[in-house]
Amino acid sequence: MNEVISTIIDWAIRIGISIVILLVAKWLAGLFYKAFMKFAEKTSVASTQYQKTMRTLFNLAFYALAAFIIISVLFKNLAPILAGLGVSGIIVGLAVKEPLDNFICGILIMLNKLIYEGEAVDIGGTSGGVQEIKLNHVLIKTWDGKLVTIPSRNVWAATIVHFWPENIRRNDLTVGVSYSSDLNKVMKIPRSLSTLMKIYM
């Protein structure tokens, strides 16, 4: 009976320590993220346009470190666990090949600075503003208000068009008129509209 109680207390302590480690990892991730973004703003060592993505990277790094520490706290003998992870790692690696491809392509997108958050782009025929760049996909908010999720590997392989960062852009609009229409009157309409736009802009 005493042995059972001792085991329960031992595991309770280990679980408590694991929770504390997880909370500390979360706190450190936020602390390092804020410090890094301040450093990036002052030195331009990294683009501040990846704010949401950088937060995800810091969280991932510190949570992964916390996971290794927690495993070492919970299990004293790691040899069987490491052996099991070695075999299961191969199986899991084959099963998650596509998410892993997206993960790697997400990192490559950021390293090569292909797109930025808030930028107006066209990715493989999908046009809009870049809402957020995550590790495995990119969120695009289209001009008509739709939120489109594009896998990172598709973004990496797609043709990316960057729109000019000015307020004025050129749009082509095809307008048809009847053959019997007076062309002189027709040509006056777009000129009148252009004049009105200049007045109100």
PDB file of C-alpha atoms in Angstrom, residues 176-191:
ATOM      1  CA  GLY A 176     -19.131  45.940 -75.300  1.00  0.00           C
ATOM      2  CA  VAL A 177     -21.401  48.277 -77.271  1.00  0.00           C
ATOM      3  CA  SER A 178     -23.801  47.803 -80.092  1.00  0.00           C
ATOM      4  CA  TYR A 179     -22.625  48.214 -83.702  1.00  0.00           C
ATOM      5  CA  SER A 180     -25.268  50.906 -84.144  1.00  0.00           C
ATOM      6  CA  SER A 181     -23.919  53.006 -81.251  1.00  0.00           C
ATOM      7  CA  ASP A 182     -22.419  56.431 -81.849  1.00  0.00           C
ATOM      8  CA  LEU A 183     -18.679  55.885 -81.122  1.00  0.00           C
ATOM      9  CA  ASN A 184     -18.095  59.567 -80.389  1.00  0.00           C
ATOM     10  CA  LYS A 185     -20.689  59.440 -77.575  1.00  0.00           C
ATOM     11  CA  VAL A 186     -19.355  56.105 -76.349  1.00  0.00           C
ATOM     12  CA  MET A 187     -15.810  57.499 -76.049  1.00  0.00           C
ATOM     13  CA  LYS A 188     -17.068  60.488 -74.038  1.00  0.00           C
ATOM     14  CA  ILE A 189     -18.491  58.234 -71.293  1.00  0.00           C
ATOM     15  CA  PRO A 190     -15.152  56.845 -69.947  1.00  0.00           C
ATOM     16  CA  ARG A 191     -13.613  60.323 -70.165  1.00  0.00           C
TER      17      ARG A 191
END
